PDB file of C-alpha atoms in Angstrom:
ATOM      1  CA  UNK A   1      -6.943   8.706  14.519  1.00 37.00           C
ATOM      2  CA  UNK A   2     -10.657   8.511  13.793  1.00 39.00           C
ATOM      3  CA  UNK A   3      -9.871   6.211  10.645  1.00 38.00           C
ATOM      4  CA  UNK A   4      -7.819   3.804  13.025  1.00 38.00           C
ATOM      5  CA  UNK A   5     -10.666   3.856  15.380  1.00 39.00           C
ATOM      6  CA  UNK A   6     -13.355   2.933  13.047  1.00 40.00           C
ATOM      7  CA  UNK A   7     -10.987   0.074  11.904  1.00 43.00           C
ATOM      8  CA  UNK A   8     -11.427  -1.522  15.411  1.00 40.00           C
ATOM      9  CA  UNK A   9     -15.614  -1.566  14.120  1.00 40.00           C
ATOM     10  CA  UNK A  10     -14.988  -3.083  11.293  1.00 40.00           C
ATOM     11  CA  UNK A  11     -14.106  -6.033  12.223  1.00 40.00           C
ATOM     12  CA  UNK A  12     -17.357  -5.798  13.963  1.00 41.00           C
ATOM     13  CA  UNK A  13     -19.789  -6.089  11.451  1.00 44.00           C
ATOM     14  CA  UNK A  14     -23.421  -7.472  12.149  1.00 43.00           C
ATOM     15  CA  UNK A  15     -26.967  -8.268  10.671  1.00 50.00           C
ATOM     16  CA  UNK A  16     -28.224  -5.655  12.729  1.00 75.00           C
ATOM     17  CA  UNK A  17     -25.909  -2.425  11.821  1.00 91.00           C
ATOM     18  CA  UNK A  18     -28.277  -0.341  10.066  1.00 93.00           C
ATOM     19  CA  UNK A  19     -26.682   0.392   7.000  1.00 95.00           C
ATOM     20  CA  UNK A  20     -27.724  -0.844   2.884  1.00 95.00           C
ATOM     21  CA  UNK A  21     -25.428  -0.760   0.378  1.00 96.00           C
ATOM     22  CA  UNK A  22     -26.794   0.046  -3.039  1.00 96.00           C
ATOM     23  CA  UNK A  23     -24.862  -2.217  -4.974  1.00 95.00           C
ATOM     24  CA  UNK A  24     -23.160  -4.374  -2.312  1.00 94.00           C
ATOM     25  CA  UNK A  25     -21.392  -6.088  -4.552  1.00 95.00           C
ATOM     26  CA  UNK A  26     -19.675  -4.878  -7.819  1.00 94.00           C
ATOM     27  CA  UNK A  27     -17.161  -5.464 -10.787  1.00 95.00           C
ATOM     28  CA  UNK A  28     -15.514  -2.483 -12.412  1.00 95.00           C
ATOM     29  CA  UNK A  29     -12.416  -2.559 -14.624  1.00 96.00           C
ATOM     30  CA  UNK A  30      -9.423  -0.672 -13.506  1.00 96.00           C
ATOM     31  CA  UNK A  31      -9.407   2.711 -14.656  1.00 95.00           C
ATOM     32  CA  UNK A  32     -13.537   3.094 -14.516  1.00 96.00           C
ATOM     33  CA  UNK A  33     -15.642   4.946 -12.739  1.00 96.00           C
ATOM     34  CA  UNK A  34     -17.655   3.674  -9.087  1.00 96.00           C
ATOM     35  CA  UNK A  35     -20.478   5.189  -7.443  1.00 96.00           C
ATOM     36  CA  UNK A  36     -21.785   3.318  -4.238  1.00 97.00           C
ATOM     37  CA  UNK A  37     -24.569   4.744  -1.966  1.00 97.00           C
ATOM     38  CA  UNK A  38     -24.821   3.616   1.609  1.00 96.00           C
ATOM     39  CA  UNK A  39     -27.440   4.902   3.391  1.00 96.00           C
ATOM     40  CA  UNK A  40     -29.943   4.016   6.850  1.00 94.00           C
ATOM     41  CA  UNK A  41     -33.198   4.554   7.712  1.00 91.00           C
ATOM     42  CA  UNK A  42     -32.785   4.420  11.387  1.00 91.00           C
ATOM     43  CA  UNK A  43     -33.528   7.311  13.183  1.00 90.00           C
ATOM     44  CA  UNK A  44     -31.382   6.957  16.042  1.00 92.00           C
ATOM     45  CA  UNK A  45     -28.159   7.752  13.845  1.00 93.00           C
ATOM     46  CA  UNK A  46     -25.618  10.892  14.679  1.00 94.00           C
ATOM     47  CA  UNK A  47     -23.679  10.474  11.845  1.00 95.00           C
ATOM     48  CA  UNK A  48     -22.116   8.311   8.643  1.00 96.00           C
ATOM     49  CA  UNK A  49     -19.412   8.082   6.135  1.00 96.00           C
ATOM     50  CA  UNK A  50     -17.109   6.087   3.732  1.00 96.00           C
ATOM     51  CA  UNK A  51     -13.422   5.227   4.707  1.00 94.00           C
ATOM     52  CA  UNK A  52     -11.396   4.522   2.021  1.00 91.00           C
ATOM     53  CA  UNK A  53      -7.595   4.451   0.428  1.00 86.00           C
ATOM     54  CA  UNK A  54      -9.412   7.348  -1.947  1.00 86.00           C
ATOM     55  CA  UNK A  55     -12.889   8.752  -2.664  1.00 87.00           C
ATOM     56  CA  UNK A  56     -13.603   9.145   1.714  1.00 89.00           C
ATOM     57  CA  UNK A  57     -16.211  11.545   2.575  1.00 92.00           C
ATOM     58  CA  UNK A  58     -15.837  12.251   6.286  1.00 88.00           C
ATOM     59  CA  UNK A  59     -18.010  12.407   8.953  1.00 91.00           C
ATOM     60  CA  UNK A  60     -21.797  13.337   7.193  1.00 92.00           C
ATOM     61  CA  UNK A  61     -25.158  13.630   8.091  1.00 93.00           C
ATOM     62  CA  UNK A  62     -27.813  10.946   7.174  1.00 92.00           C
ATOM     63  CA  UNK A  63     -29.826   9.200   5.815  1.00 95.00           C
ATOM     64  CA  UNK A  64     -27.407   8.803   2.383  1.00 96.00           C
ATOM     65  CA  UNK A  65     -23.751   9.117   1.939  1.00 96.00           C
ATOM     66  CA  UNK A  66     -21.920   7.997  -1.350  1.00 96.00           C
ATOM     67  CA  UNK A  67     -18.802   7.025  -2.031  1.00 96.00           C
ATOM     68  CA  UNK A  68     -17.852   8.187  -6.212  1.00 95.00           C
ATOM     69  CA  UNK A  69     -14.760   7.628  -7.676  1.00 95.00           C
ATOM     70  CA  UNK A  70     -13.583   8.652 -11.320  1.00 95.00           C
ATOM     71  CA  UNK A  71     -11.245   6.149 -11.917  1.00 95.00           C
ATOM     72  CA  UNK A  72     -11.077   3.000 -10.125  1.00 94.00           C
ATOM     73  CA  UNK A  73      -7.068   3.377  -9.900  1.00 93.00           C
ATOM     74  CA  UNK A  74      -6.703   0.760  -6.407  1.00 93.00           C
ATOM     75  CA  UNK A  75      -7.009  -3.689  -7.270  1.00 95.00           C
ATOM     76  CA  UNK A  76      -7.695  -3.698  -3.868  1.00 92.00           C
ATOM     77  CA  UNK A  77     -10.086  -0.631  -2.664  1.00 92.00           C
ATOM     78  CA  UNK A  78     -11.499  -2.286   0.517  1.00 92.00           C
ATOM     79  CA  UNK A  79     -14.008   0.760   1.286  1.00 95.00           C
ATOM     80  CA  UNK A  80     -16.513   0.538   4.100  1.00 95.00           C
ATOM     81  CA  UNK A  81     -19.099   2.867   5.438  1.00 96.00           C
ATOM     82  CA  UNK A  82     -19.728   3.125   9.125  1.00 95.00           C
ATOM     83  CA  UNK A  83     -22.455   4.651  11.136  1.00 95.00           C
ATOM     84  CA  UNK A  84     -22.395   6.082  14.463  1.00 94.00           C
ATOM     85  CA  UNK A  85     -25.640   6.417  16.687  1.00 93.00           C
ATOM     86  CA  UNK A  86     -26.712   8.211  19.203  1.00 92.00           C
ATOM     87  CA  UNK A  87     -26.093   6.520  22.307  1.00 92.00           C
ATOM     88  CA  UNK A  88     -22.252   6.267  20.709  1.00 91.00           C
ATOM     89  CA  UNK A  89     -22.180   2.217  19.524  1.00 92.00           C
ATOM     90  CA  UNK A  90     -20.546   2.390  15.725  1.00 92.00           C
ATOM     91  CA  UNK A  91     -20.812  -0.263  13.274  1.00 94.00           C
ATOM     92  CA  UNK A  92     -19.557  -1.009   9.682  1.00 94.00           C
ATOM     93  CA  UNK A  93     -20.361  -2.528   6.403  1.00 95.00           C
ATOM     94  CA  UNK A  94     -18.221  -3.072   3.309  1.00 95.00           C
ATOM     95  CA  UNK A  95     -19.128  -3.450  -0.292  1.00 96.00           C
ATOM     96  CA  UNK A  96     -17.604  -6.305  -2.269  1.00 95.00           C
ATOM     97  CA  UNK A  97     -15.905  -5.016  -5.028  1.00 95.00           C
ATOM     98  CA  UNK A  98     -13.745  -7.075  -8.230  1.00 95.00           C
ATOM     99  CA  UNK A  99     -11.265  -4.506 -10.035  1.00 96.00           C
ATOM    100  CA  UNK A 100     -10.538  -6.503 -13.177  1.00 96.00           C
ATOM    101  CA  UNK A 101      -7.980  -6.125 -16.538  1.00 96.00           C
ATOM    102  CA  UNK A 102      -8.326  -8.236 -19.404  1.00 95.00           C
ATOM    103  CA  UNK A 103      -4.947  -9.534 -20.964  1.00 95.00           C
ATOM    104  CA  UNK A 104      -2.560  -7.077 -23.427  1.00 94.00           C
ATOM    105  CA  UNK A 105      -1.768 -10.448 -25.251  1.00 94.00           C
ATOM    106  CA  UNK A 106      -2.738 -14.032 -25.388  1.00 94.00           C
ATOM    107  CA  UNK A 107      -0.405 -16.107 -27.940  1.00 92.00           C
ATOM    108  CA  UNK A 108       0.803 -19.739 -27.987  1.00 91.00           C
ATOM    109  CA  UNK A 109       4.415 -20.627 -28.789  1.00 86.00           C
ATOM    110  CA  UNK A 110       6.015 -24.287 -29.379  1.00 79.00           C
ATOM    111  CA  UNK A 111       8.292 -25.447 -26.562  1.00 72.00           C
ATOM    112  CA  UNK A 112       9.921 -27.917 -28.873  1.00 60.00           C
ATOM    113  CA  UNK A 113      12.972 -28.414 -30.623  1.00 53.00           C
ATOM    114  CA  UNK A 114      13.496 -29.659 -34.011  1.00 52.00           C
ATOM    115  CA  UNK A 115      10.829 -30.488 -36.605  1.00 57.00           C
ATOM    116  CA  UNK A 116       7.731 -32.267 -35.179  1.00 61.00           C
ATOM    117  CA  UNK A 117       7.387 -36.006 -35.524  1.00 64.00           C
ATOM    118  CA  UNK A 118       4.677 -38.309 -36.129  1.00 67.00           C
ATOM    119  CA  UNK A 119       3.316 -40.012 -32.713  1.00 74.00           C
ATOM    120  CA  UNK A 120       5.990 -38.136 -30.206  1.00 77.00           C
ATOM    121  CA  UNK A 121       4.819 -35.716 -27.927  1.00 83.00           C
ATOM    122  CA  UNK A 122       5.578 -31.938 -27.932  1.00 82.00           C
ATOM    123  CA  UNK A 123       4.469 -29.126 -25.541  1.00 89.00           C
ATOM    124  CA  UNK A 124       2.295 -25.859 -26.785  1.00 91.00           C
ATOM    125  CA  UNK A 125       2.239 -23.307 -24.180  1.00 93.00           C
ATOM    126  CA  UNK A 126      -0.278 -20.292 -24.125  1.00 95.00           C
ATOM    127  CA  UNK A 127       1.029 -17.327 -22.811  1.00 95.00           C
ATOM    128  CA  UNK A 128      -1.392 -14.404 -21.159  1.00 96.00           C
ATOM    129  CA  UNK A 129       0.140 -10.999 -20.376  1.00 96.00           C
ATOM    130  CA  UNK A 130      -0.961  -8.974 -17.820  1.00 96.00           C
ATOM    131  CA  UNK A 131      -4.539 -10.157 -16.529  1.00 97.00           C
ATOM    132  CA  UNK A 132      -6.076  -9.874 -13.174  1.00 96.00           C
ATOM    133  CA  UNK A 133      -7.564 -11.083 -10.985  1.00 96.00           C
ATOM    134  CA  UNK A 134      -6.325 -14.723 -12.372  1.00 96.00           C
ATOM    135  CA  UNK A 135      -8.552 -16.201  -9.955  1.00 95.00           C
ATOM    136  CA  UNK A 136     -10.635 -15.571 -12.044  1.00 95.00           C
ATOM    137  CA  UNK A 137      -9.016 -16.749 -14.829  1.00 96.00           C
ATOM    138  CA  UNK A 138      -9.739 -19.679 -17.270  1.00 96.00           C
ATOM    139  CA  UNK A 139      -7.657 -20.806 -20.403  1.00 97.00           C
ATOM    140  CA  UNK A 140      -9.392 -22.771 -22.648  1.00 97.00           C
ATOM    141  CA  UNK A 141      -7.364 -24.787 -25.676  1.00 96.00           C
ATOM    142  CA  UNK A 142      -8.505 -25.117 -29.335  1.00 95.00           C
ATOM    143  CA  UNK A 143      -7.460 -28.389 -31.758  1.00 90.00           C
ATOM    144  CA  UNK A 144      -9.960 -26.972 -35.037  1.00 88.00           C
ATOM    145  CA  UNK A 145     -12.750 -26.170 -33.579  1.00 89.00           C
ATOM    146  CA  UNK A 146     -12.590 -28.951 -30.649  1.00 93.00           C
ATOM    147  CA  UNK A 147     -12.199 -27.953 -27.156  1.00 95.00           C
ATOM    148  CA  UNK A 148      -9.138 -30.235 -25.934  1.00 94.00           C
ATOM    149  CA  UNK A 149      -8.125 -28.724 -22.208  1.00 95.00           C
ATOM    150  CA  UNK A 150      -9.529 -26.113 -19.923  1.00 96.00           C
ATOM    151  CA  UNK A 151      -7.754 -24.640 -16.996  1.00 96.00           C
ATOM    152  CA  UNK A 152      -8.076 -22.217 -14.404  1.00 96.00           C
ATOM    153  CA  UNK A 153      -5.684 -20.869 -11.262  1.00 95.00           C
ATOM    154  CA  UNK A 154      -5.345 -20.539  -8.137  1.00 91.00           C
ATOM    155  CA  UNK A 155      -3.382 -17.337  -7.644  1.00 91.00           C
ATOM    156  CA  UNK A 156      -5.072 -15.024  -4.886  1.00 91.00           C
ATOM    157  CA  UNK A 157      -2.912 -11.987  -6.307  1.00 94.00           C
ATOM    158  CA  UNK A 158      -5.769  -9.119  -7.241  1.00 94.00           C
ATOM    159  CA  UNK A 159      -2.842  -7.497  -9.105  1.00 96.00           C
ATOM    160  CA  UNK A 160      -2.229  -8.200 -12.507  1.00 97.00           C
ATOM    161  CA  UNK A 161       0.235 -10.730 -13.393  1.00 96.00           C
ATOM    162  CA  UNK A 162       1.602 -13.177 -16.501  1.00 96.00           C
ATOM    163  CA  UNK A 163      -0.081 -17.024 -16.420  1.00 96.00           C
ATOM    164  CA  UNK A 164       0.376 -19.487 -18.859  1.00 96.00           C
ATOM    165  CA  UNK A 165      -0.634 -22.738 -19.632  1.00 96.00           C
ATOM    166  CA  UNK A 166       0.276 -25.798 -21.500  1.00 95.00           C
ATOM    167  CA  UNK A 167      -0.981 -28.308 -23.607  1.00 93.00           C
ATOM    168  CA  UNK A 168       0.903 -31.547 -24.474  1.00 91.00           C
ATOM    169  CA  UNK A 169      -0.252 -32.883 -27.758  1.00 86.00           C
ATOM    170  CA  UNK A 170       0.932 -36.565 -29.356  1.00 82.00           C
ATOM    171  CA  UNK A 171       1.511 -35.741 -33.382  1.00 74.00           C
ATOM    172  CA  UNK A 172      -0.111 -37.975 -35.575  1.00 74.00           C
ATOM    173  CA  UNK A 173       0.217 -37.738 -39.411  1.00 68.00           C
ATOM    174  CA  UNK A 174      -3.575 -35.593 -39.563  1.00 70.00           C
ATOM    175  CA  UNK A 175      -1.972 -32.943 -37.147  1.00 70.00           C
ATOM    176  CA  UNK A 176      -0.015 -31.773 -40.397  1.00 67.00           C
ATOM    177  CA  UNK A 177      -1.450 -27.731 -40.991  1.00 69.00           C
ATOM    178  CA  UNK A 178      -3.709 -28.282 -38.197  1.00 77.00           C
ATOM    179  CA  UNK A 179      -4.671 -25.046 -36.265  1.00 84.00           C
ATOM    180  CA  UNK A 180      -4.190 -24.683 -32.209  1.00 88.00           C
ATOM    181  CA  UNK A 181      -5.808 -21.470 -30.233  1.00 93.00           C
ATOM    182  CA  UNK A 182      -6.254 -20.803 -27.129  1.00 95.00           C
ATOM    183  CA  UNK A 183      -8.665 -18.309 -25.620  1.00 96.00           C
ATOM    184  CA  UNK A 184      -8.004 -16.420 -22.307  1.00 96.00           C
ATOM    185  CA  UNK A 185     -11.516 -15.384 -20.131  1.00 96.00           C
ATOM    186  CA  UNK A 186     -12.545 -14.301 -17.035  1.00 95.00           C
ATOM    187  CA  UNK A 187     -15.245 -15.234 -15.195  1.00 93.00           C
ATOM    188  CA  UNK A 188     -16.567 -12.386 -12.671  1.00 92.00           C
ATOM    189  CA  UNK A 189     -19.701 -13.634 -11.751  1.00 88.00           C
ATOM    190  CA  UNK A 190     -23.053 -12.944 -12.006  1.00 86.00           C
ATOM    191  CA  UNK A 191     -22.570  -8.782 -10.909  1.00 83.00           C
ATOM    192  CA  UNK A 192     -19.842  -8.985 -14.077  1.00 83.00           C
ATOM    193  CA  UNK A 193     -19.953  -8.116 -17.588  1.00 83.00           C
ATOM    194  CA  UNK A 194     -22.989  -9.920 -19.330  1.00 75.00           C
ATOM    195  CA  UNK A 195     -20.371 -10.962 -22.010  1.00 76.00           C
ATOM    196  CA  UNK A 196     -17.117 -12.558 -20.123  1.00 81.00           C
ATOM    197  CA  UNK A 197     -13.967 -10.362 -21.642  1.00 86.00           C
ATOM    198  CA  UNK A 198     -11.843 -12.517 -23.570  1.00 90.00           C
ATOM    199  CA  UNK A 199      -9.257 -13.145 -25.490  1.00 91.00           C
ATOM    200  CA  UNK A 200      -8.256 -15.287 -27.954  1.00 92.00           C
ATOM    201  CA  UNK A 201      -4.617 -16.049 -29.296  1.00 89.00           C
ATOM    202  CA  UNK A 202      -3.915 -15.963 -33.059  1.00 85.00           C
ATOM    203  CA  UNK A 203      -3.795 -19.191 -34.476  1.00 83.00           C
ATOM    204  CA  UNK A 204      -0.845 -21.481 -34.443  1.00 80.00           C
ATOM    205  CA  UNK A 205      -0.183 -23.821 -37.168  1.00 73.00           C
ATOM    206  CA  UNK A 206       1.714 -27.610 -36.969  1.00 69.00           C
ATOM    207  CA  UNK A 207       3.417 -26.928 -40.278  1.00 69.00           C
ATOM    208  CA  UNK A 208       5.959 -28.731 -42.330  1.00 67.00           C
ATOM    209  CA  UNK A 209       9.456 -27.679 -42.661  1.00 75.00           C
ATOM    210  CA  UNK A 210      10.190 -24.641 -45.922  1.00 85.00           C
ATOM    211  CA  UNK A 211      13.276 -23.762 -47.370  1.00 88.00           C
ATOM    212  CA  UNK A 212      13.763 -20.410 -49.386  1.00 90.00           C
ATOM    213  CA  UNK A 213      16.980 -19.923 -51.368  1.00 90.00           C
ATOM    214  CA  UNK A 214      18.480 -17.212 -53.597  1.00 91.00           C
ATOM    215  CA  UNK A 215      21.509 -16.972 -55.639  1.00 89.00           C
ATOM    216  CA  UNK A 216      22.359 -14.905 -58.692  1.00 86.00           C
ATOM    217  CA  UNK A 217      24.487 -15.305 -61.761  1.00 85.00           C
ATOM    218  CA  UNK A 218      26.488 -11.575 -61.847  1.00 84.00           C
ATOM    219  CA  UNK A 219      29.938 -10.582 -62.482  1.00 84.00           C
ATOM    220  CA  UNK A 220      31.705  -9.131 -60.106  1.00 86.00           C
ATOM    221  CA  UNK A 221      29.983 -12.089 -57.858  1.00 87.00           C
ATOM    222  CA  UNK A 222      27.337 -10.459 -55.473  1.00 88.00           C
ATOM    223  CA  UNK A 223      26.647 -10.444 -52.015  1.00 91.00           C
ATOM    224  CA  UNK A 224      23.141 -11.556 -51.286  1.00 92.00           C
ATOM    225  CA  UNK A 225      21.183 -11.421 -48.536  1.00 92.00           C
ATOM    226  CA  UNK A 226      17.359 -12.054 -47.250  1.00 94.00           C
ATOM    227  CA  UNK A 227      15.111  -9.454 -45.543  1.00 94.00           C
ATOM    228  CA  UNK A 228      13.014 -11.249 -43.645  1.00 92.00           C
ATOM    229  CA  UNK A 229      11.230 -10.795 -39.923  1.00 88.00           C
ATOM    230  CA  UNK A 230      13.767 -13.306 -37.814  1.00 88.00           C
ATOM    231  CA  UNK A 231      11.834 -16.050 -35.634  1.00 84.00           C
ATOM    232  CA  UNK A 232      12.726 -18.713 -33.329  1.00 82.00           C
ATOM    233  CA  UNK A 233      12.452 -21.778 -35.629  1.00 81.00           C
ATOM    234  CA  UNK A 234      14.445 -20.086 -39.243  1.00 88.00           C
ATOM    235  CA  UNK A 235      17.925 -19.648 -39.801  1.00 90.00           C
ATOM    236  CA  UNK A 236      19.877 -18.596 -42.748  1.00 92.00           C
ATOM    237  CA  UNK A 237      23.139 -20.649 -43.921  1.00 92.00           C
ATOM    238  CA  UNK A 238      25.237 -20.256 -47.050  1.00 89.00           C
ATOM    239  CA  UNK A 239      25.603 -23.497 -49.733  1.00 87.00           C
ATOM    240  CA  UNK A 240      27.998 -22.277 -52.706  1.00 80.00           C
ATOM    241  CA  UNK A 241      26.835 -19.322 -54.012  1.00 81.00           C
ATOM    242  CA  UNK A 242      23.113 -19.757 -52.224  1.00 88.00           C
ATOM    243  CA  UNK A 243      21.560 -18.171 -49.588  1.00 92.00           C
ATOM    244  CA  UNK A 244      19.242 -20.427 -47.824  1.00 93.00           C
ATOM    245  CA  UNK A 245      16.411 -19.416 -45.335  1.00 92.00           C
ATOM    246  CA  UNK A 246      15.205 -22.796 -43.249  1.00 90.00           C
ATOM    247  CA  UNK A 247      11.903 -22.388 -41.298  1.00 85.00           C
ATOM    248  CA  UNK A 248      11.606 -25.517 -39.159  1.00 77.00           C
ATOM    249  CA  UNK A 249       7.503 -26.075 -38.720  1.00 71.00           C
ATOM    250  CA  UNK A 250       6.560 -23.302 -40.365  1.00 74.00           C
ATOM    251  CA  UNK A 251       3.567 -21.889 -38.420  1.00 71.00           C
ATOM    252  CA  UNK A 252       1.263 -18.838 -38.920  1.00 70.00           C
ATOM    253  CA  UNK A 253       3.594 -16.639 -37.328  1.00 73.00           C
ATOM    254  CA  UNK A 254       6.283 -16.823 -40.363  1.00 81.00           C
ATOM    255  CA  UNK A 255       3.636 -16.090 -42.449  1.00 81.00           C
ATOM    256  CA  UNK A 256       5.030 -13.002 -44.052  1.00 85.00           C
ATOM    257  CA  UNK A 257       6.814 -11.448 -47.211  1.00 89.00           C
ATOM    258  CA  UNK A 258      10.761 -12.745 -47.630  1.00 93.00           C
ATOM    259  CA  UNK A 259      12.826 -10.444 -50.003  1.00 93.00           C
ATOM    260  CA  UNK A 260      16.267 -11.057 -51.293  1.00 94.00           C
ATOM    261  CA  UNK A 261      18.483  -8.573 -51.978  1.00 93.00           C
ATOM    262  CA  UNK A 262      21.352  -9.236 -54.250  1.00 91.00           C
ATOM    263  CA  UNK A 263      23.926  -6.529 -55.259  1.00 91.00           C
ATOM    264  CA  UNK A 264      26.998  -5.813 -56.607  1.00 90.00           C
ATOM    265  CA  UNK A 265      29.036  -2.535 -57.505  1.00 89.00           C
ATOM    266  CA  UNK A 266      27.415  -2.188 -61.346  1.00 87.00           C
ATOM    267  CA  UNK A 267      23.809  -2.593 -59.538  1.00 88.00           C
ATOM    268  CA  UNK A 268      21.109  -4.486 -57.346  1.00 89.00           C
ATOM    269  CA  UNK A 269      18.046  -6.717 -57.689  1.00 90.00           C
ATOM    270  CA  UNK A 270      15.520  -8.347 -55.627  1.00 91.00           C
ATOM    271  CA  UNK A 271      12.771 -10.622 -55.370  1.00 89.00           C
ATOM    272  CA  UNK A 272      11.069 -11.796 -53.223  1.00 84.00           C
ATOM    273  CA  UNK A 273       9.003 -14.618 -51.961  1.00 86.00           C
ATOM    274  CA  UNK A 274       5.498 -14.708 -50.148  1.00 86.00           C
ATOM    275  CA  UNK A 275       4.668 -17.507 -47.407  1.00 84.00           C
ATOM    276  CA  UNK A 276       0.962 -17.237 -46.685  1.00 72.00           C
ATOM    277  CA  UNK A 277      -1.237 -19.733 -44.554  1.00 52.00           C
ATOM    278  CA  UNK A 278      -4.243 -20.796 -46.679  1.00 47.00           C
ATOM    279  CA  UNK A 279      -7.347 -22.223 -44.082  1.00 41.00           C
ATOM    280  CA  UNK A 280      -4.931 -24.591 -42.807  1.00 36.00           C
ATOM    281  CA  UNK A 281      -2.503 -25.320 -45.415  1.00 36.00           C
ATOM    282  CA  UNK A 282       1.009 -23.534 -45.054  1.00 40.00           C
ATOM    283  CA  UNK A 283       1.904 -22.422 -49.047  1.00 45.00           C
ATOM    284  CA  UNK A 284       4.641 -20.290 -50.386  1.00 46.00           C
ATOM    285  CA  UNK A 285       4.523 -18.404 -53.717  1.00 47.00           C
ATOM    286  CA  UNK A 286       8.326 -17.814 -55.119  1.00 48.00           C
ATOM    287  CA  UNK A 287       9.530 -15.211 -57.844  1.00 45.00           C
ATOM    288  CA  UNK A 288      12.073 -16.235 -60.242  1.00 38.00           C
ATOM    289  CA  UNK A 289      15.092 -14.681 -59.583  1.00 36.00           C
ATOM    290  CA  UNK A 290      16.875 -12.520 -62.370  1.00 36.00           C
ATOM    291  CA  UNK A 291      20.281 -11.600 -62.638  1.00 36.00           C
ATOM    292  CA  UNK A 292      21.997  -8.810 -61.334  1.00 36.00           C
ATOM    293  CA  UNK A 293      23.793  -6.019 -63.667  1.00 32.00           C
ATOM    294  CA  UNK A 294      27.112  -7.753 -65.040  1.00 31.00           C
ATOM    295  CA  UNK A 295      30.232  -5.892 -66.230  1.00 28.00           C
ATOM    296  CA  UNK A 296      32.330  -7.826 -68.822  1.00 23.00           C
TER     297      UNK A 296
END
């Protein structure tokens, strides 16, 4: 085929093929529009065009020929416009183009087990969800406002993929309430966005351990229980006639409202508490909690 052919050409490119590309080199996010325009002034030229996976014109008269897509829907594109002259010699020149996506998510999550302890060391880890290229990709950590690790990758894939990357931190006593980030950008280069996309991960807290517990005084005796968004580091046990949440580290992300629900066939209450980070100081404000409806 006359694609296959012109393949054989492109692996032929020189200084002297008389084409100009116009931008030669690019970055467009996936899903954006492209317009390249490759054209010649040489007057001994039959004929030009763009090959590619989408957006090909054929076989076209010069001096211009462009190659416009819509929506840049390929990671890969790999056009090239080719030029044939008159005496039949062919020749080829491709632009170089960086499809990008910036991340759907960048958070950080504690690798650890068990309640954090002064001058031991504990892993954070920084997840980013679906980025691309990661070549292109740096991670940058956050202790405050002080920069403490910066890494990029090495991945070739031009597809978008998960990367994380971990920080191990030694606890000392000032860690307490102190706030970790970490901020996910990519770096395309001079023909990229002025502004690097990034994005940064909500902040995670090195909190102290906070219990929340709930009974009631009610006859018939109640059955209580906490509503609550579940995470990895609470649990909820029964003491007597308590019901106990225990949130090991609390952190930013069990910052939240905690309601208990106690009830019995004459009637229900609830309360509820609210566990809210303040700068960087994990604090909890509780309701007292009243007394279901008794029957005598």
């Amino acid at each position: 085929s006359e694609f296959c052919s012109l393949n054989l050409f492109f692996d032929l490119v020189f200084s002297g093929c008389p084409l100009t590309l116009t931008p030669s080199e690019m970055v467009v996010r996936f899903g954006d529009p492209v317009l390249i325009n490759c054209s010649t002034s040489a007057t001994d030229v039959e004929g030009m065009g763009w090959e590619a996976p989408f957006g090909g014109t054929g076989f076209e008269r010069p001096p211009v020929v462009t190659w416009r897509v819509d929506k840049v829907e390929e990671w890969s594109p790999n056009p090239f416009c080719y030029v044939t002259l008159n005496d039949g010699s062919q020749c080829a020149v491709s632009p170089l183009i960086t499809v990008y996506k910036t991340p759907d998510s960048v958070s950080v999550s504690d690798m650890g087990r068990g309640p954090m302890v002064e001058g031991r060391e504990y892993d954070l880890k920084c997840d980013v969800i679906n980025v691309a290229p990661v070549q292109n990709l740096t991670v940058t950590w956050y202790r405050g406002n002080e920069t403490v690790l910066t890494q990029m990758f090495n991945d070739s894939t031009m597809t978008p993929v998960n990367a994380s990357s971990t920080l191990r931190i030694s606890t000392q006593r000032d860690y307490n309430g102190l706030t970790f980030r970490c901020e996910a950008e990519l770096h395309l280069g001079p023909k990229g966005p002025k502004f690097p996309p990034n994005v940064t991960s909500p902040p995670y807290t090195a909190g102290e351990d906070v219990t929340l517990s709930c009974s009631a005084d009610s006859n018939p005796p109640s059955n209580i229980r906490w509503v609550y968004t579940p995470a990895v580091n609470s649990n909820v046990t029964n003491e007597g006639h308590q019901k106990i949440i225990t949130i090991t580290r609390a952190t930013s992300t069990n910052a939240g409202f905690y309601i208990c629900v106690a009830e019995n066939k004459v009637g229900r209450n609830t309360r509820f508490v609210t566990l809210m980070i303040k700068g960087m100081i994990t604090d909890s404000v509780q309701n007292s909690y009243g007394n279901v409806g008794k029957n005598y």
